[in-house]
mmCIF file of C-alpha atoms in Angstrom:
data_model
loop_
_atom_site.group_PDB
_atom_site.id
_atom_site.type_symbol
_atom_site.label_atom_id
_atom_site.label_comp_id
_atom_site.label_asym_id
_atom_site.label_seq_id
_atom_site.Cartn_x
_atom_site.Cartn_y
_atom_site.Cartn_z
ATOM 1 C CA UNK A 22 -14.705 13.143 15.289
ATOM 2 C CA UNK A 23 -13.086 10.372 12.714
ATOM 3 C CA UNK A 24 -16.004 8.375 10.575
ATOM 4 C CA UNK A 25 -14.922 5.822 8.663
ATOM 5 C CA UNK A 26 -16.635 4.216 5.123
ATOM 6 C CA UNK A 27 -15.912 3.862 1.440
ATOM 7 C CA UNK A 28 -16.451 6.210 -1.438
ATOM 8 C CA UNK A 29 -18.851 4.613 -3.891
ATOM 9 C CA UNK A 30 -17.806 7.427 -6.572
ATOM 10 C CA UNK A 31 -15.798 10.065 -6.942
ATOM 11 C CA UNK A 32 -15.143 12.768 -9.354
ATOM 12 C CA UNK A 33 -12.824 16.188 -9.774
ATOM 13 C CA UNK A 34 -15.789 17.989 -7.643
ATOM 14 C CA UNK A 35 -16.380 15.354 -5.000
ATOM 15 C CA UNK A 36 -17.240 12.550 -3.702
ATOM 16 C CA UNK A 37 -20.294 10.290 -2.822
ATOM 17 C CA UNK A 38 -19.469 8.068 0.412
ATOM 18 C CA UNK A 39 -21.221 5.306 1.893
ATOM 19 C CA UNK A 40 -23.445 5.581 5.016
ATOM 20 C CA UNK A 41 -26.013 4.010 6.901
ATOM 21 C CA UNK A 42 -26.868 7.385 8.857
ATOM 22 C CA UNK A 43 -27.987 10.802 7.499
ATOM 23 C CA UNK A 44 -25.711 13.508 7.823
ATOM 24 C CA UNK A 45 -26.295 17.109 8.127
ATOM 25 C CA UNK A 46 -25.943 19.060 5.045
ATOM 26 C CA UNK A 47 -23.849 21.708 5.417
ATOM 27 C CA UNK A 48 -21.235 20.268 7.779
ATOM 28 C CA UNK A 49 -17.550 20.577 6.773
ATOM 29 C CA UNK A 50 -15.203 17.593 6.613
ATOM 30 C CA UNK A 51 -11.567 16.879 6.124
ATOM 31 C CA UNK A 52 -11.382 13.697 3.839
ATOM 32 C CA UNK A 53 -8.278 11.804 4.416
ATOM 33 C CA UNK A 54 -7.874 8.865 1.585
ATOM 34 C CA UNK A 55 -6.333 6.839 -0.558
ATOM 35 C CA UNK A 56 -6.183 6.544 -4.338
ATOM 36 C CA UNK A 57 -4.882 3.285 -5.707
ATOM 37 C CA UNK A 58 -2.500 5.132 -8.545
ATOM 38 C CA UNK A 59 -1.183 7.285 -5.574
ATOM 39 C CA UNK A 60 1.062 5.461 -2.423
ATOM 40 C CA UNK A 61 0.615 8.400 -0.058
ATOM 41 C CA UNK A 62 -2.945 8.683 1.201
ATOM 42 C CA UNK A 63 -3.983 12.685 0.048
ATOM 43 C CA UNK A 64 -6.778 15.272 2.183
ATOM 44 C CA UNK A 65 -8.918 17.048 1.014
ATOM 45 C CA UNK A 66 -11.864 19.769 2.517
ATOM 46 C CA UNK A 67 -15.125 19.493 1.588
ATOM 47 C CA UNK A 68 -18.822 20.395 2.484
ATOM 48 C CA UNK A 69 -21.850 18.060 2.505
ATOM 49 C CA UNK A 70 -24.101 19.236 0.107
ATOM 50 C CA UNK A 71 -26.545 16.571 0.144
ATOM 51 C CA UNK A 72 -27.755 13.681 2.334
ATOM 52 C CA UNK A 73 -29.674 10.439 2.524
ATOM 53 C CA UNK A 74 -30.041 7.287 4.792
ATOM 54 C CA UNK A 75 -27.722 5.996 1.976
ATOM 55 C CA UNK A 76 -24.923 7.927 2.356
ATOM 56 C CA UNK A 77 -23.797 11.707 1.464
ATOM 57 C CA UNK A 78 -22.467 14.123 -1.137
ATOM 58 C CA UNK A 79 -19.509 16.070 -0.035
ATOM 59 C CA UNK A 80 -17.965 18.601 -2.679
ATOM 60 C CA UNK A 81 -14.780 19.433 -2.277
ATOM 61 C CA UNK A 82 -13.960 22.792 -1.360
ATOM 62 C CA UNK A 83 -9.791 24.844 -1.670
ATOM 63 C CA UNK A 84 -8.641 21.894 -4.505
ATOM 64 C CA UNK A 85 -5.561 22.830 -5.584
ATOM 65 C CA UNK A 86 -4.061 22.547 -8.701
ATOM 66 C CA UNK A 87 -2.152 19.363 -7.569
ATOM 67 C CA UNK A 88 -5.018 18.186 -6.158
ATOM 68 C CA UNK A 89 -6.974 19.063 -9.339
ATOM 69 C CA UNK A 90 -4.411 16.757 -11.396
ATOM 70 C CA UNK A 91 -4.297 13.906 -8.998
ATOM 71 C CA UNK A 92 -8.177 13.356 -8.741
ATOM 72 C CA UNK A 93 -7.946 13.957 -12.902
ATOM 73 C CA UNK A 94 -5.396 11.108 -13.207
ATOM 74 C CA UNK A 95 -7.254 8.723 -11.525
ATOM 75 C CA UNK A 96 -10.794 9.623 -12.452
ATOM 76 C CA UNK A 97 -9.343 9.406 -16.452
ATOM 77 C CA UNK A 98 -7.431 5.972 -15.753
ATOM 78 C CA UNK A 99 -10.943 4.582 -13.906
ATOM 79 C CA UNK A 100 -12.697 5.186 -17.392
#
């Protein structure tokens, strides 16, 4: 089922995304997004490792190294 929301942060491991519903830990996603130093959106698989009413942690699981240097890029140009 497609859920959309906005990450709040994000780093090489994962990602924290916005929700007003609690999610069940353990539940595997495919994350389909956008980074704004990237045109093409980019997926990623991940597992929800924690929840709240807030929103949920998902870490991201099978990064490869492309992956690795794309989240890297952006996460060193956001700071």
């Amino acid at each position: 089922r497609n859920y959309s929301s906005y990450i709040l942060d994000i780093s090489i491991g994962g990602v924290f995304i916005d929700a007003n519903t609690q999610f069940p830990v353990g539940r595997e996603l495919r994350l389909k997004f956008t980074l704004p130093n990237r045109p093409q959106p980019v997926t990623f698989t991940g597992k929800i490792v924690w929840s709240t009413a807030r929103g949920f942690g998902v870490k991201f699981e099978k990064v490869s190294v492309l992956q690795k240097e794309m989240l890297k890029s952006f996460v060193e140009q956001k700071e």
